[in-house]
PDB file of C-alpha atoms in Angstrom:
ATOM      1  CA  MET A   1      64.659 -27.618  37.917  1.00  0.00           C
ATOM      2  CA  GLY A   2      65.553 -23.991  37.351  1.00  0.00           C
ATOM      3  CA  LYS A   3      65.502 -21.834  34.249  1.00  0.00           C
ATOM      4  CA  ASP A   4      69.172 -22.614  33.622  1.00  0.00           C
ATOM      5  CA  ASN A   5      68.328 -26.295  33.147  1.00  0.00           C
ATOM      6  CA  TYR A   6      65.672 -25.735  30.451  1.00  0.00           C
ATOM      7  CA  ASN A   7      68.297 -25.229  27.694  1.00  0.00           C
ATOM      8  CA  LEU A   8      66.957 -21.754  26.890  1.00  0.00           C
ATOM      9  CA  ASP A   9      68.608 -19.583  24.262  1.00  0.00           C
ATOM     10  CA  ILE A  10      69.930 -16.192  25.376  1.00  0.00           C
ATOM     11  CA  ASP A  11      66.947 -14.458  23.719  1.00  0.00           C
ATOM     12  CA  GLU A  12      64.417 -16.965  25.049  1.00  0.00           C
ATOM     13  CA  TYR A  13      62.200 -16.445  28.079  1.00  0.00           C
ATOM     14  CA  ILE A  14      59.531 -18.357  29.958  1.00  0.00           C
ATOM     15  CA  ILE A  15      55.982 -17.181  29.382  1.00  0.00           C
ATOM     16  CA  CYS A  16      54.138 -19.628  31.595  1.00  0.00           C
ATOM     17  CA  GLU A  17      54.676 -22.866  33.471  1.00  0.00           C
ATOM     18  CA  GLU A  18      52.156 -25.429  34.691  1.00  0.00           C
ATOM     19  CA  ASP A  19      53.098 -28.254  37.035  1.00  0.00           C
ATOM     20  CA  THR A  20      49.641 -29.805  37.451  1.00  0.00           C
ATOM     21  CA  ALA A  21      49.117 -31.140  33.919  1.00  0.00           C
ATOM     22  CA  TYR A  22      48.755 -34.828  33.066  1.00  0.00           C
ATOM     23  CA  ASP A  23      50.298 -36.612  30.079  1.00  0.00           C
ATOM     24  CA  THR A  24      47.360 -38.298  28.348  1.00  0.00           C
ATOM     25  CA  THR A  25      49.620 -40.230  25.971  1.00  0.00           C
ATOM     26  CA  LYS A  26      51.015 -42.400  28.797  1.00  0.00           C
ATOM     27  CA  VAL A  27      49.468 -45.188  30.841  1.00  0.00           C
ATOM     28  CA  LEU A  28      48.077 -43.938  34.173  1.00  0.00           C
ATOM     29  CA  PHE A  29      48.360 -40.276  33.018  1.00  0.00           C
ATOM     30  CA  PRO A  30      51.492 -39.233  34.948  1.00  0.00           C
ATOM     31  CA  LEU A  31      51.814 -35.707  36.295  1.00  0.00           C
ATOM     32  CA  VAL A  32      54.011 -33.496  34.090  1.00  0.00           C
ATOM     33  CA  THR A  33      55.293 -29.950  34.069  1.00  0.00           C
ATOM     34  CA  ILE A  34      54.892 -27.976  30.866  1.00  0.00           C
ATOM     35  CA  ILE A  35      56.724 -24.765  30.109  1.00  0.00           C
ATOM     36  CA  LEU A  36      55.931 -22.323  27.321  1.00  0.00           C
ATOM     37  CA  THR A  37      58.688 -20.034  26.108  1.00  0.00           C
ATOM     38  CA  ASN A  38      58.694 -17.613  23.222  1.00  0.00           C
ATOM     39  CA  LYS A  39      60.327 -20.374  21.119  1.00  0.00           C
ATOM     40  CA  LYS A  40      59.230 -23.786  22.378  1.00  0.00           C
ATOM     41  CA  LEU A  41      57.084 -25.963  24.587  1.00  0.00           C
ATOM     42  CA  ILE A  42      58.912 -28.109  27.142  1.00  0.00           C
ATOM     43  CA  LYS A  43      57.412 -31.168  28.835  1.00  0.00           C
ATOM     44  CA  LEU A  44      59.051 -32.621  31.938  1.00  0.00           C
ATOM     45  CA  SER A  45      58.019 -35.978  33.377  1.00  0.00           C
ATOM     46  CA  LYS A  46      59.123 -36.468  36.958  1.00  0.00           C
ATOM     47  CA  SER A  47      59.547 -39.452  39.242  1.00  0.00           C
ATOM     48  CA  MET A  48      57.711 -39.773  42.550  1.00  0.00           C
ATOM     49  CA  LEU A  49      60.763 -38.188  44.194  1.00  0.00           C
ATOM     50  CA  GLY A  50      60.631 -35.172  41.867  1.00  0.00           C
ATOM     51  CA  LYS A  51      63.609 -36.101  39.678  1.00  0.00           C
ATOM     52  CA  VAL A  52      63.234 -35.448  35.960  1.00  0.00           C
ATOM     53  CA  LYS A  53      62.703 -38.756  34.143  1.00  0.00           C
ATOM     54  CA  GLU A  54      61.946 -37.410  30.690  1.00  0.00           C
ATOM     55  CA  TYR A  55      62.642 -34.050  29.037  1.00  0.00           C
ATOM     56  CA  ASN A  56      60.964 -33.179  25.721  1.00  0.00           C
ATOM     57  CA  GLU A  57      61.252 -30.000  23.665  1.00  0.00           C
ATOM     58  CA  PHE A  58      58.764 -29.014  20.975  1.00  0.00           C
ATOM     59  CA  GLU A  59      59.911 -26.109  18.768  1.00  0.00           C
ATOM     60  CA  LEU A  60      57.008 -23.754  18.030  1.00  0.00           C
ATOM     61  CA  VAL A  61      58.285 -23.215  14.466  1.00  0.00           C
ATOM     62  CA  ASN A  62      57.475 -26.906  13.869  1.00  0.00           C
ATOM     63  CA  ILE A  63      53.766 -26.593  14.682  1.00  0.00           C
ATOM     64  CA  LYS A  64      51.748 -28.206  11.912  1.00  0.00           C
ATOM     65  CA  PHE A  65      49.347 -26.034   9.931  1.00  0.00           C
ATOM     66  CA  ILE A  66      46.041 -27.498   8.768  1.00  0.00           C
ATOM     67  CA  ASN A  67      44.015 -25.407   6.302  1.00  0.00           C
ATOM     68  CA  ASP A  68      46.385 -22.476   6.970  1.00  0.00           C
ATOM     69  CA  GLU A  69      45.652 -22.605  10.727  1.00  0.00           C
ATOM     70  CA  PRO A  70      48.106 -23.660  13.466  1.00  0.00           C
ATOM     71  CA  ALA A  71      47.146 -27.083  14.844  1.00  0.00           C
ATOM     72  CA  VAL A  72      46.651 -25.902  18.433  1.00  0.00           C
ATOM     73  CA  TYR A  73      43.487 -27.168  20.087  1.00  0.00           C
ATOM     74  CA  PHE A  74      41.782 -26.874  23.417  1.00  0.00           C
ATOM     75  CA  LYS A  75      38.647 -28.788  24.307  1.00  0.00           C
ATOM     76  CA  ARG A  76      36.630 -30.041  27.240  1.00  0.00           C
ATOM     77  CA  GLU A  77      35.717 -33.685  27.037  1.00  0.00           C
ATOM     78  CA  MET A  78      34.092 -35.866  29.690  1.00  0.00           C
ATOM     79  CA  GLY A  79      34.894 -33.383  32.463  1.00  0.00           C
ATOM     80  CA  ASN A  80      38.559 -32.934  31.476  1.00  0.00           C
ATOM     81  CA  SER A  81      40.317 -30.012  29.779  1.00  0.00           C
ATOM     82  CA  TYR A  82      42.742 -31.028  27.032  1.00  0.00           C
ATOM     83  CA  LEU A  83      45.461 -29.042  25.290  1.00  0.00           C
ATOM     84  CA  ARG A  84      46.638 -30.659  22.062  1.00  0.00           C
ATOM     85  CA  VAL A  85      49.369 -29.297  19.797  1.00  0.00           C
ATOM     86  CA  LEU A  86      50.349 -31.055  16.584  1.00  0.00           C
ATOM     87  CA  PHE A  87      53.912 -30.690  15.347  1.00  0.00           C
ATOM     88  CA  ASN A  88      55.375 -31.812  12.022  1.00  0.00           C
ATOM     89  CA  ASP A  89      56.958 -34.870  13.657  1.00  0.00           C
ATOM     90  CA  ASN A  90      55.318 -35.128  17.076  1.00  0.00           C
ATOM     91  CA  GLU A  91      52.341 -34.257  19.260  1.00  0.00           C
ATOM     92  CA  LEU A  92      51.801 -32.803  22.720  1.00  0.00           C
ATOM     93  CA  LYS A  93      48.558 -33.718  24.471  1.00  0.00           C
ATOM     94  CA  VAL A  94      48.025 -32.931  28.131  1.00  0.00           C
ATOM     95  CA  SER A  95      45.099 -32.647  30.490  1.00  0.00           C
ATOM     96  CA  MET A  96      45.086 -29.167  32.044  1.00  0.00           C
ATOM     97  CA  PRO A  97      43.941 -28.336  35.597  1.00  0.00           C
ATOM     98  CA  SER A  98      40.988 -26.238  34.403  1.00  0.00           C
ATOM     99  CA  SER A  99      39.324 -24.963  31.260  1.00  0.00           C
ATOM    100  CA  VAL A 100      40.412 -21.383  32.070  1.00  0.00           C
ATOM    101  CA  VAL A 101      44.064 -22.408  32.267  1.00  0.00           C
ATOM    102  CA  GLY A 102      43.862 -24.704  29.220  1.00  0.00           C
ATOM    103  CA  GLN A 103      42.229 -22.039  27.049  1.00  0.00           C
ATOM    104  CA  ALA A 104      44.787 -19.432  28.158  1.00  0.00           C
ATOM    105  CA  TRP A 105      47.634 -21.797  27.194  1.00  0.00           C
ATOM    106  CA  ALA A 106      46.116 -22.454  23.761  1.00  0.00           C
ATOM    107  CA  ASP A 107      45.599 -18.713  23.254  1.00  0.00           C
ATOM    108  CA  ASN A 108      49.211 -17.976  24.264  1.00  0.00           C
ATOM    109  CA  ILE A 109      50.631 -20.579  21.869  1.00  0.00           C
ATOM    110  CA  LEU A 110      48.486 -19.227  19.027  1.00  0.00           C
ATOM    111  CA  ALA A 111      49.528 -15.650  19.858  1.00  0.00           C
ATOM    112  CA  ILE A 112      53.216 -16.587  19.602  1.00  0.00           C
ATOM    113  CA  VAL A 113      52.792 -18.581  16.390  1.00  0.00           C
ATOM    114  CA  ASN A 114      50.726 -15.777  14.810  1.00  0.00           C
ATOM    115  CA  GLY A 115      53.096 -13.046  16.025  1.00  0.00           C
ATOM    116  CA  ASP A 116      50.459 -11.387  18.237  1.00  0.00           C
ATOM    117  CA  VAL A 117      52.757 -10.973  21.242  1.00  0.00           C
ATOM    118  CA  GLN A 118      50.655  -8.181  22.752  1.00  0.00           C
ATOM    119  CA  ASP A 119      47.942 -10.804  23.385  1.00  0.00           C
ATOM    120  CA  ILE A 120      50.160 -13.051  25.543  1.00  0.00           C
ATOM    121  CA  GLU A 121      48.998 -13.654  29.115  1.00  0.00           C
ATOM    122  CA  TYR A 122      52.015 -14.314  31.354  1.00  0.00           C
ATOM    123  CA  ASN A 123      52.123 -16.686  34.332  1.00  0.00           C
ATOM    124  CA  VAL A 124      48.874 -18.480  33.568  1.00  0.00           C
ATOM    125  CA  SER A 125      48.104 -21.023  36.261  1.00  0.00           C
ATOM    126  CA  GLU A 126      45.626 -21.784  38.981  1.00  0.00           C
ATOM    127  CA  ALA A 127      48.069 -20.142  41.397  1.00  0.00           C
ATOM    128  CA  GLY A 128      48.160 -17.058  39.172  1.00  0.00           C
ATOM    129  CA  LEU A 129      44.374 -16.895  39.233  1.00  0.00           C
ATOM    130  CA  ALA A 130      44.418 -17.334  43.007  1.00  0.00           C
ATOM    131  CA  ASP A 131      46.958 -14.502  43.308  1.00  0.00           C
ATOM    132  CA  GLN A 132      44.728 -12.244  41.225  1.00  0.00           C
ATOM    133  CA  LEU A 133      41.758 -13.085  43.447  1.00  0.00           C
ATOM    134  CA  THR A 134      43.842 -12.468  46.584  1.00  0.00           C
ATOM    135  CA  ASP A 135      44.924  -9.078  45.232  1.00  0.00           C
ATOM    136  CA  LEU A 136      41.333  -8.204  44.422  1.00  0.00           C
ATOM    137  CA  MET A 137      40.106  -9.254  47.865  1.00  0.00           C
ATOM    138  CA  SER A 138      42.879  -7.373  49.663  1.00  0.00           C
ATOM    139  CA  GLY A 139      41.811  -4.265  47.728  1.00  0.00           C
ATOM    140  CA  VAL A 140      38.229  -4.810  48.860  1.00  0.00           C
ATOM    141  CA  GLY A 141      39.533  -5.315  52.399  1.00  0.00           C
ATOM    142  CA  ASP A 142      41.375  -1.993  52.183  1.00  0.00           C
ATOM    143  CA  ILE A 143      38.178  -0.236  51.169  1.00  0.00           C
ATOM    144  CA  PHE A 144      36.113  -1.773  53.970  1.00  0.00           C
ATOM    145  CA  GLY A 145      38.983  -1.416  56.440  1.00  0.00           C
ATOM    146  CA  ALA A 146      39.142   2.293  55.643  1.00  0.00           C
ATOM    147  CA  PHE A 147      35.482   2.619  56.645  1.00  0.00           C
ATOM    148  CA  LYS A 148      36.319   1.017  59.987  1.00  0.00           C
ATOM    149  CA  GLY A 149      39.508   3.031  60.373  1.00  0.00           C
ATOM    150  CA  LYS A 150      41.651  -0.049  59.612  1.00  0.00           C
ATOM    151  CA  GLY A 151      42.788   0.740  56.070  1.00  0.00           C
ATOM    152  CA  TYR A 152      46.363   0.934  54.882  1.00  0.00           C
ATOM    153  CA  SER A 153      48.381   3.725  56.326  1.00  0.00           C
ATOM    154  CA  ASP A 154      50.258   5.713  53.699  1.00  0.00           C
ATOM    155  CA  GLU A 155      53.520   4.028  54.764  1.00  0.00           C
ATOM    156  CA  LYS A 156      52.175   0.495  54.131  1.00  0.00           C
ATOM    157  CA  ARG A 157      50.332   1.176  50.871  1.00  0.00           C
ATOM    158  CA  PRO A 158      52.196  -0.129  47.797  1.00  0.00           C
ATOM    159  CA  THR A 159      53.242   2.712  45.536  1.00  0.00           C
ATOM    160  CA  LYS A 160      53.166   2.755  41.755  1.00  0.00           C
ATOM    161  CA  ILE A 161      56.552   3.454  40.249  1.00  0.00           C
ATOM    162  CA  THR A 162      57.887   3.823  36.720  1.00  0.00           C
ATOM    163  CA  ILE A 163      61.419   2.819  35.748  1.00  0.00           C
ATOM    164  CA  LYS A 164      63.295   2.037  32.539  1.00  0.00           C
ATOM    165  CA  CYS A 165      63.563  -1.561  31.353  1.00  0.00           C
ATOM    166  CA  ASP A 166      67.136  -2.881  31.469  1.00  0.00           C
ATOM    167  CA  GLY A 167      66.513  -4.814  28.253  1.00  0.00           C
ATOM    168  CA  CYS A 168      65.134  -2.186  25.881  1.00  0.00           C
ATOM    169  CA  GLY A 169      64.848   1.106  27.786  1.00  0.00           C
ATOM    170  CA  ALA A 170      61.040   1.280  27.622  1.00  0.00           C
ATOM    171  CA  LYS A 171      59.113   2.694  30.581  1.00  0.00           C
ATOM    172  CA  VAL A 172      57.756  -0.015  32.897  1.00  0.00           C
ATOM    173  CA  THR A 173      55.130   0.797  35.535  1.00  0.00           C
ATOM    174  CA  GLY A 174      53.937  -1.290  38.461  1.00  0.00           C
ATOM    175  CA  SER A 175      53.746  -1.607  42.248  1.00  0.00           C
ATOM    176  CA  SER A 176      56.938  -1.260  44.230  1.00  0.00           C
ATOM    177  CA  GLY A 177      58.419  -4.576  45.316  1.00  0.00           C
ATOM    178  CA  LYS A 178      56.901  -6.524  42.411  1.00  0.00           C
ATOM    179  CA  VAL A 179      58.672  -8.256  39.504  1.00  0.00           C
ATOM    180  CA  ILE A 180      56.987  -7.799  36.126  1.00  0.00           C
ATOM    181  CA  ARG A 181      57.842  -8.435  32.476  1.00  0.00           C
ATOM    182  CA  CYS A 182      58.483  -5.616  30.043  1.00  0.00           C
ATOM    183  CA  GLU A 183      55.610  -5.661  27.541  1.00  0.00           C
ATOM    184  CA  TYR A 184      58.001  -4.804  24.696  1.00  0.00           C
ATOM    185  CA  CYS A 185      60.949  -7.164  25.117  1.00  0.00           C
ATOM    186  CA  GLY A 186      59.886  -9.602  27.863  1.00  0.00           C
ATOM    187  CA  THR A 187      62.740  -8.784  30.261  1.00  0.00           C
ATOM    188  CA  ARG A 188      61.895  -9.326  33.945  1.00  0.00           C
ATOM    189  CA  VAL A 189      62.082  -6.009  35.804  1.00  0.00           C
ATOM    190  CA  SER A 190      62.184  -5.623  39.608  1.00  0.00           C
ATOM    191  CA  LEU A 191      60.315  -2.559  40.802  1.00  0.00           C
TER     192      LEU A 191
END
């Protein structure tokens, strides 16, 4: 299911997506995909063949407040990591793949609800963590490869470039060939 099928508003964008969460409100805890945008949480339940069986939207403006705090909780219990969000008329409770991912999701939801958008961590997932580790290790490999005469040549080394964001005109810096989000408006920018 692509972005076009998530019923996103024109000013709405995906912050993170996790396809290895489990719905703890259902019998047998079926695998679900959850998507966090700047406006809502989306939960997709899929069949064994990958077809969407159930589509639920949870508007972030409807998050319940308890004692002036958003009802967004993350906890580890009996070896599982749970994300629980209470809404005025509903609840989302899922088991996350790890405590790192679950805590990052809770932090992102709280950042949006509290208006602290500079604190949002994009593309939180186990794959995202693996990519970060791969990048780190390739950098270490470059250092050690250079000692052995096997480092990057200047032609192969990614270059840092700065361009203007198509969405707001702000300067965006990153490695050539990468796609990043503008930190000001959230527009995806290809470098």
